[in-house]
Amino acid sequence: LEDYLREPHTQTRLAQASHVHLAMPIRRSLAQEMFPRLRFAGCTISLDVGHHKRWLQDPENEDTCREVDFFFPNEVEGRIMCGLSDPEEMLKKLTAKGIPGLILKLGAAGAAAR
């Protein structure tokens, strides 16, 4: 899928959208390549990487999270990223790391946003 996202034709088509949602862990290098092009075209971007522990633990990927408009971790993923278990504390810590548009998925309890 990453090779597909790197293709100029794919990026041109994505840049025609008003919003692009990525439901996958995205390599930092791909984010650095693709996000500026999408931004220049006026797109907003959201990211839900799913449960990919290594990706969530890599501090380099926090830069990717800071570059999207909306980031959607669940409680378990938030715990992996910041070592906290209280949702409100997770929101505070991740927001303090400069992650905008944070939406913490809380399962049956809904979601919390900051």
PDB file of N, CA and C in Angstrom:
ATOM      1  N   LEU A   1       0.825  -1.194   0.000  1.00  0.00           N
ATOM      2  CA  LEU A   1       0.000   0.000   0.000  1.00  0.00           C
ATOM      3  C   LEU A   1       0.872   1.263   0.000  1.00  0.00           C
ATOM      4  N   GLU A   2       1.982   1.201   0.730  1.00  0.00           N
ATOM      5  CA  GLU A   2       2.847   2.375   0.785  1.00  0.00           C
ATOM      6  C   GLU A   2       3.400   2.725  -0.599  1.00  0.00           C
ATOM      7  N   ASP A   3       3.762   1.714  -1.379  1.00  0.00           N
ATOM      8  CA  ASP A   3       4.242   1.976  -2.741  1.00  0.00           C
ATOM      9  C   ASP A   3       3.164   2.683  -3.557  1.00  0.00           C
ATOM     10  N   TYR A   4       1.929   2.258  -3.377  1.00  0.00           N
ATOM     11  CA  TYR A   4       0.800   2.884  -4.075  1.00  0.00           C
ATOM     12  C   TYR A   4       0.667   4.355  -3.675  1.00  0.00           C
ATOM     13  N   LEU A   5       0.803   4.640  -2.372  1.00  0.00           N
ATOM     14  CA  LEU A   5       0.682   6.014  -1.888  1.00  0.00           C
ATOM     15  C   LEU A   5       1.826   6.902  -2.369  1.00  0.00           C
ATOM     16  N   ARG A   6       2.960   6.312  -2.678  1.00  0.00           N
ATOM     17  CA  ARG A   6       4.113   7.079  -3.167  1.00  0.00           C
ATOM     18  C   ARG A   6       4.000   7.431  -4.656  1.00  0.00           C
ATOM     19  N   GLU A   7       3.134   6.749  -5.379  1.00  0.00           N
ATOM     20  CA  GLU A   7       3.003   7.006  -6.816  1.00  0.00           C
ATOM     21  C   GLU A   7       2.469   8.422  -7.046  1.00  0.00           C
ATOM     22  N   PRO A   8       3.098   9.168  -7.965  1.00  0.00           N
ATOM     23  CA  PRO A   8       2.647  10.533  -8.246  1.00  0.00           C
ATOM     24  C   PRO A   8       1.161  10.605  -8.623  1.00  0.00           C
ATOM     25  N   HIS A   9       0.685   9.639  -9.404  1.00  0.00           N
ATOM     26  CA  HIS A   9      -0.723   9.634  -9.809  1.00  0.00           C
ATOM     27  C   HIS A   9      -1.632   9.526  -8.581  1.00  0.00           C
ATOM     28  N   THR A  10      -1.266   8.666  -7.644  1.00  0.00           N
ATOM     29  CA  THR A  10      -2.070   8.502  -6.424  1.00  0.00           C
ATOM     30  C   THR A  10      -2.081   9.794  -5.623  1.00  0.00           C
ATOM     31  N   GLN A  11      -0.921  10.416  -5.455  1.00  0.00           N
ATOM     32  CA  GLN A  11      -0.852  11.648  -4.686  1.00  0.00           C
ATOM     33  C   GLN A  11      -1.626  12.773  -5.364  1.00  0.00           C
ATOM     34  N   THR A  12      -1.608  12.794  -6.686  1.00  0.00           N
ATOM     35  CA  THR A  12      -2.384  13.797  -7.423  1.00  0.00           C
ATOM     36  C   THR A  12      -3.868  13.601  -7.161  1.00  0.00           C
ATOM     37  N   ARG A  13      -4.313  12.364  -7.187  1.00  0.00           N
ATOM     38  CA  ARG A  13      -5.742  12.083  -6.937  1.00  0.00           C
ATOM     39  C   ARG A  13      -6.118  12.409  -5.494  1.00  0.00           C
ATOM     40  N   LEU A  14      -5.271  12.055  -4.547  1.00  0.00           N
ATOM     41  CA  LEU A  14      -5.553  12.365  -3.142  1.00  0.00           C
ATOM     42  C   LEU A  14      -5.636  13.878  -2.929  1.00  0.00           C
ATOM     43  N   ALA A  15      -4.777  14.620  -3.607  1.00  0.00           N
ATOM     44  CA  ALA A  15      -4.751  16.078  -3.451  1.00  0.00           C
ATOM     45  C   ALA A  15      -6.020  16.740  -3.971  1.00  0.00           C
ATOM     46  N   GLN A  16      -6.842  16.009  -4.694  1.00  0.00           N
ATOM     47  CA  GLN A  16      -8.115  16.548  -5.176  1.00  0.00           C
ATOM     48  C   GLN A  16      -9.211  16.465  -4.112  1.00  0.00           C
ATOM     49  N   ALA A  17      -8.954  15.725  -3.046  1.00  0.00           N
ATOM     50  CA  ALA A  17      -9.941  15.572  -1.973  1.00  0.00           C
ATOM     51  C   ALA A  17      -9.875  16.765  -1.022  1.00  0.00           C
ATOM     52  N   SER A  18     -10.927  16.953  -0.258  1.00  0.00           N
ATOM     53  CA  SER A  18     -10.882  17.986   0.769  1.00  0.00           C
ATOM     54  C   SER A  18     -10.331  17.418   2.078  1.00  0.00           C
ATOM     55  N   HIS A  19     -10.456  16.096   2.253  1.00  0.00           N
ATOM     56  CA  HIS A  19      -9.937  15.435   3.451  1.00  0.00           C
ATOM     57  C   HIS A  19      -9.400  14.054   3.080  1.00  0.00           C
ATOM     58  N   VAL A  20      -8.250  13.700   3.653  1.00  0.00           N
ATOM     59  CA  VAL A  20      -7.667  12.377   3.454  1.00  0.00           C
ATOM     60  C   VAL A  20      -7.521  11.728   4.818  1.00  0.00           C
ATOM     61  N   HIS A  21      -8.117  10.540   4.972  1.00  0.00           N
ATOM     62  CA  HIS A  21      -7.990   9.770   6.213  1.00  0.00           C
ATOM     63  C   HIS A  21      -7.095   8.573   5.942  1.00  0.00           C
ATOM     64  N   LEU A  22      -6.073   8.423   6.756  1.00  0.00           N
ATOM     65  CA  LEU A  22      -5.154   7.296   6.642  1.00  0.00           C
ATOM     66  C   LEU A  22      -5.407   6.345   7.804  1.00  0.00           C
ATOM     67  N   ALA A  23      -5.801   5.133   7.497  1.00  0.00           N
ATOM     68  CA  ALA A  23      -6.091   4.124   8.520  1.00  0.00           C
ATOM     69  C   ALA A  23      -4.988   3.069   8.473  1.00  0.00           C
ATOM     70  N   MET A  24      -3.775   3.526   8.764  1.00  0.00           N
ATOM     71  CA  MET A  24      -2.604   2.654   8.721  1.00  0.00           C
ATOM     72  C   MET A  24      -1.429   3.389   9.353  1.00  0.00           C
ATOM     73  N   PRO A  25      -0.447   2.639   9.855  1.00  0.00           N
ATOM     74  CA  PRO A  25       0.765   3.330  10.290  1.00  0.00           C
ATOM     75  C   PRO A  25       1.503   3.817   9.047  1.00  0.00           C
ATOM     76  N   ILE A  26       1.929   5.033   9.059  1.00  0.00           N
ATOM     77  CA  ILE A  26       2.583   5.612   7.897  1.00  0.00           C
ATOM     78  C   ILE A  26       4.035   5.942   8.254  1.00  0.00           C
ATOM     79  N   ARG A  27       4.945   5.511   7.405  1.00  0.00           N
ATOM     80  CA  ARG A  27       6.356   5.790   7.655  1.00  0.00           C
ATOM     81  C   ARG A  27       6.596   7.292   7.639  1.00  0.00           C
ATOM     82  N   ARG A  28       7.526   7.703   8.461  1.00  0.00           N
ATOM     83  CA  ARG A  28       7.849   9.130   8.555  1.00  0.00           C
ATOM     84  C   ARG A  28       8.232   9.688   7.192  1.00  0.00           C
ATOM     85  N   SER A  29       9.023   8.937   6.447  1.00  0.00           N
ATOM     86  CA  SER A  29       9.473   9.430   5.137  1.00  0.00           C
ATOM     87  C   SER A  29       8.303   9.656   4.185  1.00  0.00           C
ATOM     88  N   LEU A  30       7.292   8.798   4.242  1.00  0.00           N
ATOM     89  CA  LEU A  30       6.123   8.974   3.385  1.00  0.00           C
ATOM     90  C   LEU A  30       5.311  10.189   3.832  1.00  0.00           C
ATOM     91  N   ALA A  31       5.171  10.366   5.137  1.00  0.00           N
ATOM     92  CA  ALA A  31       4.455  11.546   5.649  1.00  0.00           C
ATOM     93  C   ALA A  31       5.159  12.822   5.198  1.00  0.00           C
ATOM     94  N   GLN A  32       6.480  12.838   5.272  1.00  0.00           N
ATOM     95  CA  GLN A  32       7.236  14.028   4.870  1.00  0.00           C
ATOM     96  C   GLN A  32       7.088  14.307   3.379  1.00  0.00           C
ATOM     97  N   GLU A  33       6.903  13.270   2.609  1.00  0.00           N
ATOM     98  CA  GLU A  33       6.728  13.422   1.170  1.00  0.00           C
ATOM     99  C   GLU A  33       5.300  13.839   0.807  1.00  0.00           C
ATOM    100  N   MET A  34       4.340  13.198   1.430  1.00  0.00           N
ATOM    101  CA  MET A  34       2.949  13.332   1.018  1.00  0.00           C
ATOM    102  C   MET A  34       2.210  14.493   1.700  1.00  0.00           C
ATOM    103  N   PHE A  35       2.422  14.699   2.989  1.00  0.00           N
ATOM    104  CA  PHE A  35       1.638  15.688   3.721  1.00  0.00           C
ATOM    105  C   PHE A  35       1.782  17.104   3.167  1.00  0.00           C
ATOM    106  N   PRO A  36       2.996  17.573   2.846  1.00  0.00           N
ATOM    107  CA  PRO A  36       3.088  18.939   2.299  1.00  0.00           C
ATOM    108  C   PRO A  36       2.295  19.109   1.002  1.00  0.00           C
ATOM    109  N   ARG A  37       2.311  18.092   0.170  1.00  0.00           N
ATOM    110  CA  ARG A  37       1.555  18.167  -1.087  1.00  0.00           C
ATOM    111  C   ARG A  37       0.060  18.251  -0.809  1.00  0.00           C
ATOM    112  N   LEU A  38      -0.424  17.444   0.131  1.00  0.00           N
ATOM    113  CA  LEU A  38      -1.843  17.478   0.486  1.00  0.00           C
ATOM    114  C   LEU A  38      -2.213  18.831   1.102  1.00  0.00           C
ATOM    115  N   ARG A  39      -1.364  19.336   1.980  1.00  0.00           N
ATOM    116  CA  ARG A  39      -1.615  20.633   2.616  1.00  0.00           C
ATOM    117  C   ARG A  39      -1.674  21.748   1.575  1.00  0.00           C
ATOM    118  N   PHE A  40      -0.715  21.726   0.653  1.00  0.00           N
ATOM    119  CA  PHE A  40      -0.664  22.748  -0.386  1.00  0.00           C
ATOM    120  C   PHE A  40      -1.957  22.755  -1.200  1.00  0.00           C
ATOM    121  N   ALA A  41      -2.538  21.565  -1.380  1.00  0.00           N
ATOM    122  CA  ALA A  41      -3.782  21.442  -2.144  1.00  0.00           C
ATOM    123  C   ALA A  41      -5.009  21.799  -1.303  1.00  0.00           C
ATOM    124  N   GLY A  42      -4.821  22.075  -0.011  1.00  0.00           N
ATOM    125  CA  GLY A  42      -5.936  22.459   0.842  1.00  0.00           C
ATOM    126  C   GLY A  42      -6.608  21.311   1.572  1.00  0.00           C
ATOM    127  N   CYS A  43      -5.999  20.145   1.564  1.00  0.00           N
ATOM    128  CA  CYS A  43      -6.579  18.969   2.240  1.00  0.00           C
ATOM    129  C   CYS A  43      -6.337  19.021   3.740  1.00  0.00           C
ATOM    130  N   THR A  44      -7.294  18.518   4.481  1.00  0.00           N
ATOM    131  CA  THR A  44      -7.051  18.199   5.879  1.00  0.00           C
ATOM    132  C   THR A  44      -6.730  16.711   5.929  1.00  0.00           C
ATOM    133  N   ILE A  45      -6.056  16.300   7.011  1.00  0.00           N
ATOM    134  CA  ILE A  45      -5.562  14.926   7.112  1.00  0.00           C
ATOM    135  C   ILE A  45      -5.911  14.369   8.481  1.00  0.00           C
ATOM    136  N   SER A  46      -6.362  13.112   8.502  1.00  0.00           N
ATOM    137  CA  SER A  46      -6.558  12.414   9.773  1.00  0.00           C
ATOM    138  C   SER A  46      -5.818  11.080   9.718  1.00  0.00           C
ATOM    139  N   LEU A  47      -5.486  10.577  10.912  1.00  0.00           N
ATOM    140  CA  LEU A  47      -4.663   9.371  11.014  1.00  0.00           C
ATOM    141  C   LEU A  47      -5.162   8.480  12.137  1.00  0.00           C
ATOM    142  N   ASP A  48      -5.347   7.208  11.823  1.00  0.00           N
ATOM    143  CA  ASP A  48      -5.662   6.171  12.798  1.00  0.00           C
ATOM    144  C   ASP A  48      -4.752   4.999  12.459  1.00  0.00           C
ATOM    145  N   VAL A  49      -3.671   4.845  13.224  1.00  0.00           N
ATOM    146  CA  VAL A  49      -2.656   3.845  12.879  1.00  0.00           C
ATOM    147  C   VAL A  49      -3.010   2.439  13.325  1.00  0.00           C
ATOM    148  N   GLY A  50      -4.006   2.308  14.197  1.00  0.00           N
ATOM    149  CA  GLY A  50      -4.321   0.979  14.710  1.00  0.00           C
ATOM    150  C   GLY A  50      -3.272   0.554  15.730  1.00  0.00           C
ATOM    151  N   HIS A  51      -3.378  -0.665  16.169  1.00  0.00           N
ATOM    152  CA  HIS A  51      -2.494  -1.165  17.231  1.00  0.00           C
ATOM    153  C   HIS A  51      -1.177  -1.668  16.633  1.00  0.00           C
ATOM    154  N   HIS A  52      -0.269  -0.743  16.436  1.00  0.00           N
ATOM    155  CA  HIS A  52       1.079  -1.054  15.937  1.00  0.00           C
ATOM    156  C   HIS A  52       2.058  -0.517  16.978  1.00  0.00           C
ATOM    157  N   LYS A  53       2.362  -1.362  17.953  1.00  0.00           N
ATOM    158  CA  LYS A  53       3.116  -0.950  19.129  1.00  0.00           C
ATOM    159  C   LYS A  53       4.433  -0.257  18.788  1.00  0.00           C
ATOM    160  N   ARG A  54       5.207  -0.846  17.883  1.00  0.00           N
ATOM    161  CA  ARG A  54       6.502  -0.234  17.541  1.00  0.00           C
ATOM    162  C   ARG A  54       6.323   1.167  16.961  1.00  0.00           C
ATOM    163  N   TRP A  55       5.334   1.318  16.091  1.00  0.00           N
ATOM    164  CA  TRP A  55       5.076   2.630  15.488  1.00  0.00           C
ATOM    165  C   TRP A  55       4.703   3.626  16.576  1.00  0.00           C
ATOM    166  N   LEU A  56       3.823   3.217  17.477  1.00  0.00           N
ATOM    167  CA  LEU A  56       3.341   4.098  18.536  1.00  0.00           C
ATOM    168  C   LEU A  56       4.438   4.486  19.527  1.00  0.00           C
ATOM    169  N   GLN A  57       5.433   3.615  19.711  1.00  0.00           N
ATOM    170  CA  GLN A  57       6.516   3.881  20.652  1.00  0.00           C
ATOM    171  C   GLN A  57       7.652   4.695  20.047  1.00  0.00           C
ATOM    172  N   ASP A  58       7.701   4.811  18.749  1.00  0.00           N
ATOM    173  CA  ASP A  58       8.805   5.509  18.083  1.00  0.00           C
ATOM    174  C   ASP A  58       8.595   7.024  18.167  1.00  0.00           C
ATOM    175  N   PRO A  59       9.467   7.746  18.882  1.00  0.00           N
ATOM    176  CA  PRO A  59       9.295   9.193  19.028  1.00  0.00           C
ATOM    177  C   PRO A  59       9.261   9.935  17.688  1.00  0.00           C
ATOM    178  N   GLU A  60       9.913   9.396  16.669  1.00  0.00           N
ATOM    179  CA  GLU A  60       9.897  10.034  15.351  1.00  0.00           C
ATOM    180  C   GLU A  60       8.468  10.160  14.816  1.00  0.00           C
ATOM    181  N   ASN A  61       7.632   9.201  15.145  1.00  0.00           N
ATOM    182  CA  ASN A  61       6.261   9.214  14.640  1.00  0.00           C
ATOM    183  C   ASN A  61       5.381  10.255  15.328  1.00  0.00           C
ATOM    184  N   GLU A  62       5.837  10.775  16.452  1.00  0.00           N
ATOM    185  CA  GLU A  62       5.101  11.877  17.075  1.00  0.00           C
ATOM    186  C   GLU A  62       5.075  13.079  16.142  1.00  0.00           C
ATOM    187  N   ASP A  63       6.150  13.256  15.357  1.00  0.00           N
ATOM    188  CA  ASP A  63       6.166  14.346  14.376  1.00  0.00           C
ATOM    189  C   ASP A  63       5.042  14.151  13.363  1.00  0.00           C
ATOM    190  N   THR A  64       4.844  12.918  12.930  1.00  0.00           N
ATOM    191  CA  THR A  64       3.761  12.628  11.987  1.00  0.00           C
ATOM    192  C   THR A  64       2.412  12.959  12.624  1.00  0.00           C
ATOM    193  N   CYS A  65       2.236  12.583  13.885  1.00  0.00           N
ATOM    194  CA  CYS A  65       0.982  12.876  14.588  1.00  0.00           C
ATOM    195  C   CYS A  65       0.751  14.379  14.716  1.00  0.00           C
ATOM    196  N   ARG A  66       1.822  15.143  14.879  1.00  0.00           N
ATOM    197  CA  ARG A  66       1.697  16.603  14.987  1.00  0.00           C
ATOM    198  C   ARG A  66       1.303  17.239  13.665  1.00  0.00           C
ATOM    199  N   GLU A  67       1.544  16.546  12.562  1.00  0.00           N
ATOM    200  CA  GLU A  67       1.299  17.117  11.236  1.00  0.00           C
ATOM    201  C   GLU A  67      -0.088  16.813  10.679  1.00  0.00           C
ATOM    202  N   VAL A  68      -0.893  16.052  11.401  1.00  0.00           N
ATOM    203  CA  VAL A  68      -2.248  15.769  10.926  1.00  0.00           C
ATOM    204  C   VAL A  68      -3.230  16.663  11.662  1.00  0.00           C
ATOM    205  N   ASP A  69      -4.413  16.801  11.101  1.00  0.00           N
ATOM    206  CA  ASP A  69      -5.442  17.609  11.754  1.00  0.00           C
ATOM    207  C   ASP A  69      -6.144  16.843  12.866  1.00  0.00           C
ATOM    208  N   PHE A  70      -6.286  15.534  12.657  1.00  0.00           N
ATOM    209  CA  PHE A  70      -6.960  14.681  13.634  1.00  0.00           C
ATOM    210  C   PHE A  70      -6.192  13.379  13.788  1.00  0.00           C
ATOM    211  N   PHE A  71      -5.935  13.009  15.038  1.00  0.00           N
ATOM    212  CA  PHE A  71      -5.248  11.758  15.349  1.00  0.00           C
ATOM    213  C   PHE A  71      -6.158  10.942  16.248  1.00  0.00           C
ATOM    214  N   PHE A  72      -6.380   9.672  15.899  1.00  0.00           N
ATOM    215  CA  PHE A  72      -7.375   8.818  16.550  1.00  0.00           C
ATOM    216  C   PHE A  72      -6.782   7.597  17.261  1.00  0.00           C
ATOM    217  N   PRO A  73      -6.092   7.747  18.377  1.00  0.00           N
ATOM    218  CA  PRO A  73      -5.670   6.550  19.108  1.00  0.00           C
ATOM    219  C   PRO A  73      -6.815   6.048  19.995  1.00  0.00           C
ATOM    220  N   ASN A  74      -6.773   4.773  20.339  1.00  0.00           N
ATOM    221  CA  ASN A  74      -7.704   4.288  21.357  1.00  0.00           C
ATOM    222  C   ASN A  74      -6.968   4.304  22.706  1.00  0.00           C
ATOM    223  N   GLU A  75      -7.640   3.884  23.760  1.00  0.00           N
ATOM    224  CA  GLU A  75      -7.023   3.923  25.095  1.00  0.00           C
ATOM    225  C   GLU A  75      -5.737   3.125  25.169  1.00  0.00           C
ATOM    226  N   VAL A  76      -5.743   1.936  24.607  1.00  0.00           N
ATOM    227  CA  VAL A  76      -4.546   1.074  24.653  1.00  0.00           C
ATOM    228  C   VAL A  76      -3.397   1.745  23.904  1.00  0.00           C
ATOM    229  N   GLU A  77      -3.689   2.299  22.745  1.00  0.00           N
ATOM    230  CA  GLU A  77      -2.660   2.971  21.950  1.00  0.00           C
ATOM    231  C   GLU A  77      -2.153   4.228  22.657  1.00  0.00           C
ATOM    232  N   GLY A  78      -3.053   4.963  23.295  1.00  0.00           N
ATOM    233  CA  GLY A  78      -2.659   6.132  24.074  1.00  0.00           C
ATOM    234  C   GLY A  78      -1.748   5.744  25.224  1.00  0.00           C
ATOM    235  N   ARG A  79      -2.055   4.633  25.868  1.00  0.00           N
ATOM    236  CA  ARG A  79      -1.229   4.134  26.970  1.00  0.00           C
ATOM    237  C   ARG A  79       0.171   3.788  26.457  1.00  0.00           C
ATOM    238  N   ILE A  80       0.234   3.162  25.293  1.00  0.00           N
ATOM    239  CA  ILE A  80       1.533   2.826  24.686  1.00  0.00           C
ATOM    240  C   ILE A  80       2.333   4.098  24.423  1.00  0.00           C
ATOM    241  N   MET A  81       1.676   5.124  23.940  1.00  0.00           N
ATOM    242  CA  MET A  81       2.368   6.357  23.569  1.00  0.00           C
ATOM    243  C   MET A  81       2.842   7.178  24.760  1.00  0.00           C
ATOM    244  N   CYS A  82       2.082   7.138  25.854  1.00  0.00           N
ATOM    245  CA  CYS A  82       2.457   8.045  26.946  1.00  0.00           C
ATOM    246  C   CYS A  82       2.592   7.377  28.308  1.00  0.00           C
ATOM    247  N   GLY A  83       2.313   6.095  28.416  1.00  0.00           N
ATOM    248  CA  GLY A  83       2.515   5.395  29.679  1.00  0.00           C
ATOM    249  C   GLY A  83       1.496   5.704  30.757  1.00  0.00           C
ATOM    250  N   LEU A  84       0.377   6.292  30.390  1.00  0.00           N
ATOM    251  CA  LEU A  84      -0.661   6.627  31.357  1.00  0.00           C
ATOM    252  C   LEU A  84      -1.918   5.812  31.076  1.00  0.00           C
ATOM    253  N   SER A  85      -2.746   5.628  32.096  1.00  0.00           N
ATOM    254  CA  SER A  85      -3.965   4.846  31.883  1.00  0.00           C
ATOM    255  C   SER A  85      -5.241   5.674  31.992  1.00  0.00           C
ATOM    256  N   ASP A  86      -5.177   6.836  32.597  1.00  0.00           N
ATOM    257  CA  ASP A  86      -6.354   7.689  32.724  1.00  0.00           C
ATOM    258  C   ASP A  86      -6.551   8.474  31.419  1.00  0.00           C
ATOM    259  N   PRO A  87      -7.722   8.342  30.800  1.00  0.00           N
ATOM    260  CA  PRO A  87      -7.946   9.024  29.522  1.00  0.00           C
ATOM    261  C   PRO A  87      -7.705  10.536  29.558  1.00  0.00           C
ATOM    262  N   GLU A  88      -8.139  11.206  30.613  1.00  0.00           N
ATOM    263  CA  GLU A  88      -7.930  12.654  30.695  1.00  0.00           C
ATOM    264  C   GLU A  88      -6.448  12.990  30.763  1.00  0.00           C
ATOM    265  N   GLU A  89      -5.702  12.198  31.512  1.00  0.00           N
ATOM    266  CA  GLU A  89      -4.253  12.418  31.606  1.00  0.00           C
ATOM    267  C   GLU A  89      -3.568  12.121  30.274  1.00  0.00           C
ATOM    268  N   MET A  90      -4.055  11.097  29.562  1.00  0.00           N
ATOM    269  CA  MET A  90      -3.519  10.798  28.226  1.00  0.00           C
ATOM    270  C   MET A  90      -3.720  11.982  27.300  1.00  0.00           C
ATOM    271  N   LEU A  91      -4.937  12.531  27.315  1.00  0.00           N
ATOM    272  CA  LEU A  91      -5.235  13.688  26.468  1.00  0.00           C
ATOM    273  C   LEU A  91      -4.300  14.856  26.785  1.00  0.00           C
ATOM    274  N   LYS A  92      -4.099  15.111  28.069  1.00  0.00           N
ATOM    275  CA  LYS A  92      -3.229  16.212  28.475  1.00  0.00           C
ATOM    276  C   LYS A  92      -1.797  15.992  27.993  1.00  0.00           C
ATOM    277  N   LYS A  93      -1.290  14.782  28.220  1.00  0.00           N
ATOM    278  CA  LYS A  93       0.108  14.511  27.867  1.00  0.00           C
ATOM    279  C   LYS A  93       0.320  14.536  26.355  1.00  0.00           C
ATOM    280  N   LEU A  94      -0.578  13.924  25.609  1.00  0.00           N
ATOM    281  CA  LEU A  94      -0.416  13.899  24.153  1.00  0.00           C
ATOM    282  C   LEU A  94      -0.607  15.291  23.556  1.00  0.00           C
ATOM    283  N   THR A  95      -1.511  16.069  24.126  1.00  0.00           N
ATOM    284  CA  THR A  95      -1.696  17.447  23.677  1.00  0.00           C
ATOM    285  C   THR A  95      -0.447  18.268  23.995  1.00  0.00           C
ATOM    286  N   ALA A  96       0.149  18.032  25.163  1.00  0.00           N
ATOM    287  CA  ALA A  96       1.375  18.736  25.544  1.00  0.00           C
ATOM    288  C   ALA A  96       2.531  18.393  24.602  1.00  0.00           C
ATOM    289  N   LYS A  97       2.468  17.235  23.964  1.00  0.00           N
ATOM    290  CA  LYS A  97       3.486  16.858  22.982  1.00  0.00           C
ATOM    291  C   LYS A  97       3.250  17.554  21.645  1.00  0.00           C
ATOM    292  N   GLY A  98       2.189  18.348  21.572  1.00  0.00           N
ATOM    293  CA  GLY A  98       1.931  19.121  20.364  1.00  0.00           C
ATOM    294  C   GLY A  98       1.060  18.418  19.342  1.00  0.00           C
ATOM    295  N   ILE A  99       0.339  17.392  19.769  1.00  0.00           N
ATOM    296  CA  ILE A  99      -0.533  16.661  18.849  1.00  0.00           C
ATOM    297  C   ILE A  99      -1.898  17.351  18.834  1.00  0.00           C
ATOM    298  N   PRO A 100      -2.252  17.979  17.704  1.00  0.00           N
ATOM    299  CA  PRO A 100      -3.536  18.685  17.628  1.00  0.00           C
ATOM    300  C   PRO A 100      -4.668  17.731  17.249  1.00  0.00           C
ATOM    301  N   GLY A 101      -5.883  18.162  17.420  1.00  0.00           N
ATOM    302  CA  GLY A 101      -7.024  17.377  16.962  1.00  0.00           C
ATOM    303  C   GLY A 101      -7.028  15.961  17.495  1.00  0.00           C
ATOM    304  N   LEU A 102      -6.682  15.813  18.751  1.00  0.00           N
ATOM    305  CA  LEU A 102      -6.575  14.493  19.371  1.00  0.00           C
ATOM    306  C   LEU A 102      -7.963  13.978  19.738  1.00  0.00           C
ATOM    307  N   ILE A 103      -8.296  12.800  19.252  1.00  0.00           N
ATOM    308  CA  ILE A 103      -9.571  12.163  19.555  1.00  0.00           C
ATOM    309  C   ILE A 103      -9.256  10.779  20.103  1.00  0.00           C
ATOM    310  N   LEU A 104      -9.461  10.605  21.392  1.00  0.00           N
ATOM    311  CA  LEU A 104      -9.147   9.365  22.072  1.00  0.00           C
ATOM    312  C   LEU A 104     -10.392   8.473  22.075  1.00  0.00           C
ATOM    313  N   LYS A 105     -10.298   7.336  21.389  1.00  0.00           N
ATOM    314  CA  LYS A 105     -11.431   6.422  21.301  1.00  0.00           C
ATOM    315  C   LYS A 105     -11.517   5.613  22.601  1.00  0.00           C
ATOM    316  N   LEU A 106     -12.721   5.575  23.179  1.00  0.00           N
ATOM    317  CA  LEU A 106     -12.919   4.956  24.481  1.00  0.00           C
ATOM    318  C   LEU A 106     -13.870   3.762  24.425  1.00  0.00           C
ATOM    319  N   GLY A 107     -13.962   3.103  23.308  1.00  0.00           N
ATOM    320  CA  GLY A 107     -14.812   1.931  23.184  1.00  0.00           C
ATOM    321  C   GLY A 107     -16.275   2.270  23.434  1.00  0.00           C
ATOM    322  N   ALA A 108     -16.910   1.460  24.264  1.00  0.00           N
ATOM    323  CA  ALA A 108     -18.334   1.647  24.565  1.00  0.00           C
ATOM    324  C   ALA A 108     -18.616   2.976  25.260  1.00  0.00           C
ATOM    325  N   ALA A 109     -17.580   3.587  25.853  1.00  0.00           N
ATOM    326  CA  ALA A 109     -17.758   4.865  26.549  1.00  0.00           C
ATOM    327  C   ALA A 109     -17.695   6.049  25.589  1.00  0.00           C
ATOM    328  N   GLY A 110     -17.485   5.783  24.299  1.00  0.00           N
ATOM    329  CA  GLY A 110     -17.490   6.863  23.312  1.00  0.00           C
ATOM    330  C   GLY A 110     -16.087   7.337  22.967  1.00  0.00           C
ATOM    331  N   ALA A 111     -15.859   8.621  23.085  1.00  0.00           N
ATOM    332  CA  ALA A 111     -14.566   9.211  22.748  1.00  0.00           C
ATOM    333  C   ALA A 111     -14.403  10.506  23.533  1.00  0.00           C
ATOM    334  N   ALA A 112     -13.155  10.915  23.666  1.00  0.00           N
ATOM    335  CA  ALA A 112     -12.837  12.197  24.287  1.00  0.00           C
ATOM    336  C   ALA A 112     -11.918  12.944  23.336  1.00  0.00           C
ATOM    337  N   ALA A 113     -12.110  14.236  23.234  1.00  0.00           N
ATOM    338  CA  ALA A 113     -11.327  15.016  22.289  1.00  0.00           C
ATOM    339  C   ALA A 113     -10.729  16.241  22.953  1.00  0.00           C
ATOM    340  N   ARG A 114      -9.668  16.694  22.350  1.00  0.00           N
ATOM    341  CA  ARG A 114      -9.027  17.907  22.824  1.00  0.00           C
ATOM    342  C   ARG A 114      -8.572  18.689  21.630  1.00  0.00           C
TER     343      ARG A 114
END
